[in-house]
Short mmCIF file of N, CA and C in Angstrom, two decimals:
data_model
loop_
_atom_site.label_atom_id
_atom_site.label_comp_id
_atom_site.label_asym_id
_atom_site.label_seq_id
_atom_site.Cartn_x
_atom_site.Cartn_y
_atom_site.Cartn_z
N ARG A 163 128.16 -59.71 22.36
CA ARG A 163 128.94 -59.42 23.62
C ARG A 163 129.54 -60.60 24.09
N ASN A 164 130.65 -60.67 23.99
CA ASN A 164 131.41 -62.10 24.45
C ASN A 164 130.61 -63.38 24.12
N GLY A 165 129.84 -63.45 23.11
CA GLY A 165 129.08 -64.68 22.92
C GLY A 165 127.81 -64.91 23.66
N GLU A 166 127.60 -63.85 24.44
CA GLU A 166 126.35 -64.02 25.30
C GLU A 166 125.15 -63.34 24.56
N ALA A 167 124.05 -63.94 24.64
CA ALA A 167 122.80 -63.26 24.11
C ALA A 167 122.31 -62.26 24.93
N ALA A 168 121.94 -61.16 24.47
CA ALA A 168 121.26 -60.11 25.43
C ALA A 168 120.00 -60.51 25.73
N GLU A 169 119.73 -60.37 27.03
CA GLU A 169 118.44 -60.71 27.66
C GLU A 169 117.57 -59.76 27.13
N SER A 170 116.34 -60.30 26.69
CA SER A 170 115.28 -59.70 26.01
C SER A 170 113.97 -59.90 26.79
N ARG A 171 113.02 -58.98 26.87
CA ARG A 171 111.90 -59.25 27.46
C ARG A 171 110.64 -58.83 26.73
N PHE A 172 109.72 -59.56 26.53
CA PHE A 172 108.53 -59.15 25.97
C PHE A 172 107.33 -59.49 26.88
N SER A 173 106.50 -58.42 26.99
CA SER A 173 105.55 -58.45 27.97
C SER A 173 104.14 -58.26 27.30
N VAL A 174 103.29 -59.29 27.49
CA VAL A 174 101.91 -59.14 27.17
C VAL A 174 100.90 -58.88 28.22
N MET A 175 99.95 -58.07 28.06
CA MET A 175 98.93 -58.10 28.97
C MET A 175 97.67 -58.13 28.20
N PHE A 176 96.47 -58.35 28.84
CA PHE A 176 95.11 -58.53 28.33
C PHE A 176 94.16 -58.36 29.21
N GLY A 177 93.01 -57.88 28.60
CA GLY A 177 91.60 -57.60 29.34
C GLY A 177 90.50 -57.88 28.49
N SER A 178 89.24 -57.61 29.19
CA SER A 178 88.09 -57.90 28.43
C SER A 178 87.07 -57.23 29.36
N CYS A 179 85.60 -57.46 28.91
CA CYS A 179 84.65 -57.06 29.54
C CYS A 179 84.71 -55.67 30.09
N ASN A 180 84.89 -54.67 29.19
CA ASN A 180 84.93 -53.09 29.29
C ASN A 180 83.76 -52.53 28.91
N LYS A 181 83.13 -51.73 29.90
CA LYS A 181 82.22 -50.98 29.62
C LYS A 181 82.50 -49.33 29.53
N VAL A 182 82.31 -48.96 28.43
CA VAL A 182 82.89 -47.60 28.04
C VAL A 182 82.39 -46.49 28.94
N ASN A 183 81.05 -46.56 29.34
CA ASN A 183 80.51 -45.67 30.11
C ASN A 183 80.81 -45.83 31.57
N TYR A 184 81.67 -46.62 32.04
CA TYR A 184 81.92 -46.84 33.68
C TYR A 184 83.44 -46.25 33.67
N GLU A 185 83.90 -46.03 34.97
CA GLU A 185 85.10 -45.56 35.14
C GLU A 185 86.16 -46.73 34.73
N GLN A 186 87.33 -46.27 34.18
CA GLN A 186 88.22 -47.11 33.82
C GLN A 186 89.67 -46.57 34.43
N PRO A 187 89.63 -46.99 35.67
CA PRO A 187 90.77 -46.61 36.63
C PRO A 187 92.16 -47.31 36.45
N PHE A 188 91.86 -48.46 35.60
CA PHE A 188 93.02 -49.39 35.57
C PHE A 188 94.13 -49.14 34.44
N TRP A 189 93.81 -48.20 33.64
CA TRP A 189 94.86 -47.87 32.48
C TRP A 189 96.14 -47.38 33.01
N PRO A 190 96.08 -46.42 33.92
CA PRO A 190 97.37 -46.12 34.43
C PRO A 190 98.31 -47.30 35.06
N ILE A 191 97.52 -48.17 35.51
CA ILE A 191 98.08 -49.35 36.29
C ILE A 191 98.66 -50.22 34.90
N VAL A 192 97.81 -50.48 33.99
CA VAL A 192 98.51 -51.26 32.88
C VAL A 192 99.59 -50.73 32.44
N GLN A 193 99.49 -49.22 32.14
CA GLN A 193 100.60 -48.47 31.44
C GLN A 193 101.90 -48.45 32.25
N SER A 194 101.62 -48.53 33.70
CA SER A 194 102.84 -48.47 34.47
C SER A 194 103.51 -49.97 34.48
N HIS A 195 102.98 -50.90 33.65
CA HIS A 195 103.78 -52.20 33.52
C HIS A 195 104.42 -52.29 32.15
N SER A 196 104.37 -51.22 31.42
CA SER A 196 104.99 -50.93 30.10
C SER A 196 104.81 -52.38 29.26
N PRO A 197 103.55 -52.80 29.00
CA PRO A 197 103.70 -54.06 28.03
C PRO A 197 103.89 -53.67 26.59
N ASP A 198 104.26 -54.76 25.92
CA ASP A 198 104.81 -54.51 24.53
C ASP A 198 103.45 -54.84 23.73
N LEU A 199 102.57 -55.64 24.25
CA LEU A 199 101.42 -55.76 23.59
C LEU A 199 100.15 -56.03 24.46
N TRP A 200 99.12 -55.32 24.10
CA TRP A 200 97.82 -55.52 24.85
C TRP A 200 96.91 -56.14 23.92
N ILE A 201 96.13 -57.22 24.56
CA ILE A 201 95.28 -58.07 23.68
C ILE A 201 93.76 -57.74 24.33
N TRP A 202 92.92 -57.40 23.51
CA TRP A 202 91.50 -57.25 23.90
C TRP A 202 90.86 -58.72 23.62
N MET A 203 90.47 -59.31 24.75
CA MET A 203 89.86 -60.68 24.62
C MET A 203 88.59 -60.74 24.32
N GLY A 204 87.94 -59.62 23.95
CA GLY A 204 86.43 -59.70 23.74
C GLY A 204 85.71 -58.85 24.70
N ASP A 205 84.22 -58.54 24.34
CA ASP A 205 83.52 -57.76 25.09
C ASP A 205 84.30 -56.24 25.51
N ASN A 206 84.82 -55.77 24.25
CA ASN A 206 85.74 -54.54 24.54
C ASN A 206 84.59 -53.47 24.77
N VAL A 207 83.60 -53.53 24.36
CA VAL A 207 82.39 -52.56 24.56
C VAL A 207 81.28 -53.37 24.83
N TYR A 208 80.24 -52.79 25.49
CA TYR A 208 79.03 -53.66 25.47
C TYR A 208 77.98 -52.93 24.71
N ALA A 209 77.81 -53.40 23.36
CA ALA A 209 76.83 -52.65 22.54
C ALA A 209 75.51 -53.40 22.48
N ASP A 210 75.39 -54.60 22.85
CA ASP A 210 73.92 -54.97 22.82
C ASP A 210 73.16 -54.46 24.02
N ARG A 211 71.78 -54.53 23.96
CA ARG A 211 71.00 -54.04 25.01
C ARG A 211 69.96 -55.09 25.28
N LYS A 212 69.62 -55.01 26.54
CA LYS A 212 68.77 -55.95 27.16
C LYS A 212 67.41 -55.50 26.84
N ARG A 213 66.45 -56.42 26.16
CA ARG A 213 64.99 -55.92 25.87
C ARG A 213 64.24 -55.76 27.11
N THR A 214 63.35 -54.84 27.02
CA THR A 214 62.34 -54.50 28.10
C THR A 214 61.38 -55.43 28.22
N LEU A 215 60.62 -55.64 29.39
CA LEU A 215 59.67 -56.75 29.35
C LEU A 215 58.63 -56.64 28.38
N GLN A 216 58.28 -55.34 27.89
CA GLN A 216 57.30 -55.07 27.13
C GLN A 216 57.73 -55.71 25.62
N GLU A 217 59.00 -55.68 25.31
CA GLU A 217 59.48 -56.19 24.20
C GLU A 217 59.64 -57.56 24.07
N LEU A 218 59.86 -58.33 25.02
CA LEU A 218 59.98 -59.70 25.01
C LEU A 218 59.13 -60.69 24.27
N PRO A 219 57.76 -60.58 24.51
CA PRO A 219 56.93 -61.41 23.73
C PRO A 219 57.06 -61.28 22.26
N ARG A 220 57.16 -60.11 21.73
CA ARG A 220 57.34 -59.97 20.25
C ARG A 220 58.78 -60.64 19.92
N ALA A 221 59.82 -60.27 20.57
CA ALA A 221 61.05 -60.96 20.31
C ALA A 221 61.08 -62.35 20.37
N TRP A 222 60.30 -62.83 21.47
CA TRP A 222 60.34 -64.32 21.45
C TRP A 222 59.76 -64.95 20.28
N MET A 223 58.53 -64.41 19.85
CA MET A 223 58.04 -64.98 18.62
C MET A 223 58.88 -64.71 17.45
N HIS A 224 59.56 -63.68 17.28
CA HIS A 224 60.41 -63.42 16.09
C HIS A 224 61.62 -64.57 16.18
N SER A 225 62.14 -64.89 17.40
CA SER A 225 63.18 -65.70 17.57
C SER A 225 62.93 -67.13 17.28
N ARG A 226 61.63 -67.51 17.59
CA ARG A 226 61.10 -68.93 17.30
C ARG A 226 60.86 -69.20 15.68
N GLN A 227 60.38 -67.95 15.19
CA GLN A 227 59.99 -68.02 13.73
C GLN A 227 61.24 -68.15 12.79
N SER A 228 62.37 -67.55 13.29
CA SER A 228 63.51 -67.27 12.56
C SER A 228 64.65 -68.29 12.99
N GLY A 229 64.25 -69.19 13.95
CA GLY A 229 65.16 -70.28 14.27
C GLY A 229 66.50 -69.81 14.99
N MET A 230 66.38 -68.48 15.60
CA MET A 230 67.31 -68.03 16.34
C MET A 230 67.86 -68.72 17.64
N ASN A 231 68.81 -68.69 18.06
CA ASN A 231 69.16 -69.17 19.70
C ASN A 231 68.28 -68.71 20.54
N MET A 232 67.81 -69.59 21.59
CA MET A 232 66.81 -69.33 22.49
C MET A 232 67.10 -68.08 23.23
N LEU A 233 68.22 -67.69 23.54
CA LEU A 233 68.63 -66.61 24.44
C LEU A 233 68.67 -65.24 23.55
N ASP A 234 68.70 -65.46 22.26
CA ASP A 234 68.84 -64.29 21.52
C ASP A 234 67.74 -63.25 21.61
N PHE A 235 66.53 -63.70 21.81
CA PHE A 235 65.44 -62.92 22.10
C PHE A 235 65.55 -61.88 23.25
N LEU A 236 66.35 -62.22 24.23
CA LEU A 236 66.67 -61.16 25.20
C LEU A 236 67.37 -60.04 25.11
N PHE A 237 68.10 -59.98 24.02
CA PHE A 237 69.08 -58.75 23.65
C PHE A 237 68.85 -58.36 22.36
N GLU A 238 69.07 -57.13 22.08
CA GLU A 238 68.94 -56.51 20.84
C GLU A 238 70.36 -56.18 20.36
N PRO A 239 70.79 -56.53 19.21
CA PRO A 239 72.23 -56.09 18.75
C PRO A 239 72.13 -54.64 18.47
N ALA A 240 73.53 -53.97 18.50
CA ALA A 240 73.59 -52.76 18.16
C ALA A 240 73.54 -52.44 16.75
N PRO A 241 73.04 -51.46 16.38
CA PRO A 241 73.21 -50.97 14.88
C PRO A 241 74.59 -50.33 14.90
N GLU A 242 75.02 -50.51 13.34
CA GLU A 242 76.52 -49.98 13.10
C GLU A 242 76.98 -48.72 13.70
N GLN A 243 76.01 -47.71 13.66
CA GLN A 243 76.25 -46.39 14.19
C GLN A 243 76.60 -46.48 15.71
N LYS A 244 75.85 -47.16 16.53
CA LYS A 244 76.12 -47.40 17.92
C LYS A 244 77.40 -48.04 18.27
N LEU A 245 77.75 -49.01 17.35
CA LEU A 245 79.01 -49.83 17.63
C LEU A 245 80.03 -48.77 17.36
N ARG A 246 80.05 -47.91 16.32
CA ARG A 246 80.99 -46.90 16.05
C ARG A 246 81.19 -46.04 17.13
N ALA A 247 80.02 -45.45 17.51
CA ALA A 247 80.16 -44.38 18.67
C ALA A 247 80.87 -45.04 19.90
N LEU A 248 80.56 -46.38 20.22
CA LEU A 248 81.12 -46.91 21.38
C LEU A 248 82.63 -47.06 21.23
N TYR A 249 82.98 -47.48 20.15
CA TYR A 249 84.47 -47.66 19.96
C TYR A 249 85.25 -46.37 19.86
N ASP A 250 84.59 -45.44 19.32
CA ASP A 250 85.14 -43.87 19.22
C ASP A 250 85.18 -43.30 20.71
N ALA A 251 84.30 -43.81 21.52
CA ALA A 251 84.23 -43.26 22.92
C ALA A 251 85.39 -43.89 23.66
N GLN A 252 85.76 -45.26 23.23
CA GLN A 252 86.79 -45.85 24.01
C GLN A 252 88.21 -45.31 23.44
N LEU A 253 88.19 -45.20 22.25
CA LEU A 253 89.42 -44.44 21.76
C LEU A 253 89.59 -43.03 22.48
N ALA A 254 88.66 -42.25 22.70
CA ALA A 254 88.73 -41.00 23.22
C ALA A 254 88.94 -41.01 24.67
N HIS A 255 88.68 -42.13 25.43
CA HIS A 255 88.95 -42.22 26.85
C HIS A 255 90.16 -41.60 27.20
N PRO A 256 90.56 -40.70 28.23
CA PRO A 256 91.89 -40.16 28.47
C PRO A 256 92.83 -41.32 28.83
N GLY A 257 92.27 -42.11 29.72
CA GLY A 257 93.39 -43.11 30.30
C GLY A 257 93.82 -44.05 29.24
N TYR A 258 92.72 -44.53 28.27
CA TYR A 258 93.14 -45.44 27.14
C TYR A 258 93.97 -44.79 26.14
N LYS A 259 93.61 -43.41 25.81
CA LYS A 259 94.24 -42.67 25.01
C LYS A 259 95.62 -42.60 25.36
N ALA A 260 95.88 -42.35 26.61
CA ALA A 260 97.50 -42.03 27.11
C ALA A 260 98.18 -43.38 26.99
N PHE A 261 97.52 -44.44 27.19
CA PHE A 261 98.05 -45.89 27.01
C PHE A 261 98.40 -46.18 25.49
N LEU A 262 97.62 -45.72 24.62
CA LEU A 262 97.84 -46.02 23.22
C LEU A 262 98.95 -45.01 22.84
N ASP A 263 98.88 -43.86 23.38
CA ASP A 263 100.10 -42.82 23.03
C ASP A 263 101.43 -43.35 23.26
N THR A 264 101.58 -44.47 24.26
CA THR A 264 102.81 -45.03 24.44
C THR A 264 103.41 -45.85 23.33
N GLY A 265 102.56 -46.11 22.38
CA GLY A 265 103.04 -46.91 21.13
C GLY A 265 102.85 -48.44 21.15
N VAL A 266 102.11 -48.74 22.38
CA VAL A 266 102.03 -50.23 22.53
C VAL A 266 101.30 -50.71 21.38
N THR A 267 101.33 -52.11 21.00
CA THR A 267 100.80 -52.72 19.85
C THR A 267 99.43 -53.13 20.57
N VAL A 268 98.37 -53.25 19.82
CA VAL A 268 96.99 -53.51 20.40
C VAL A 268 96.24 -54.56 19.54
N LEU A 269 96.07 -55.58 19.92
CA LEU A 269 95.37 -56.71 19.12
C LEU A 269 94.13 -56.98 19.79
N GLY A 270 93.19 -57.55 19.15
CA GLY A 270 91.95 -58.06 19.80
C GLY A 270 91.03 -58.87 18.97
N THR A 271 90.08 -59.32 19.70
CA THR A 271 88.91 -60.10 18.86
C THR A 271 87.50 -59.55 19.49
N TRP A 272 86.51 -59.99 18.82
CA TRP A 272 85.21 -59.65 19.33
C TRP A 272 84.58 -60.80 20.14
N ASP A 273 83.60 -60.60 20.90
CA ASP A 273 82.82 -61.34 21.58
C ASP A 273 81.41 -61.34 21.45
N ASP A 274 80.67 -61.63 22.32
CA ASP A 274 79.22 -61.60 22.08
C ASP A 274 78.56 -60.24 22.33
N HIS A 275 79.11 -59.53 23.36
CA HIS A 275 78.50 -57.98 23.59
C HIS A 275 78.98 -57.08 22.68
N ASP A 276 80.14 -57.12 22.33
CA ASP A 276 80.53 -56.11 21.39
C ASP A 276 80.37 -56.32 19.99
N TYR A 277 79.85 -57.41 19.58
CA TYR A 277 79.68 -57.48 18.17
C TYR A 277 78.52 -58.54 17.96
N GLY A 278 77.25 -58.26 18.27
CA GLY A 278 76.25 -59.28 18.16
C GLY A 278 75.38 -59.26 19.34
N LEU A 279 74.99 -60.45 19.67
CA LEU A 279 74.23 -60.56 20.69
C LEU A 279 74.79 -61.60 21.95
N ASN A 280 74.42 -61.08 23.20
CA ASN A 280 74.94 -61.75 24.39
C ASN A 280 74.61 -63.41 24.00
N GLU A 281 75.73 -64.17 24.31
CA GLU A 281 75.79 -65.46 24.14
C GLU A 281 75.05 -66.05 22.83
N GLY A 282 75.11 -65.10 21.78
CA GLY A 282 74.53 -65.39 20.46
C GLY A 282 75.20 -66.39 19.57
N GLY A 283 76.41 -66.83 20.10
CA GLY A 283 77.12 -68.07 19.33
C GLY A 283 77.45 -67.51 17.97
#
């Protein structure tokens, strides 16, 4: 067009620290901005579980014997079935599903809570 470049816009939004079982009122707000790309920055779901007080002594001994990080004994990682169930629940969340149905590209990475142990390194 007369040697002028057409103006283009590329919008990126990102988020993290999402708990599947909590309300997620932000998806319509995110969707209203029509991003081209959504990036999950980690803790997309919270799959690990804090151990109970009764479980801590045994977990502490195991962590010391196995050379685990000092904080690893506080949390129990999720088995694969639980991880799948949490991600399936997120995919089925009505607000998130509506957002995905717009055709937005979604990228992401895992962090400590969604794949492994809290602060597990």
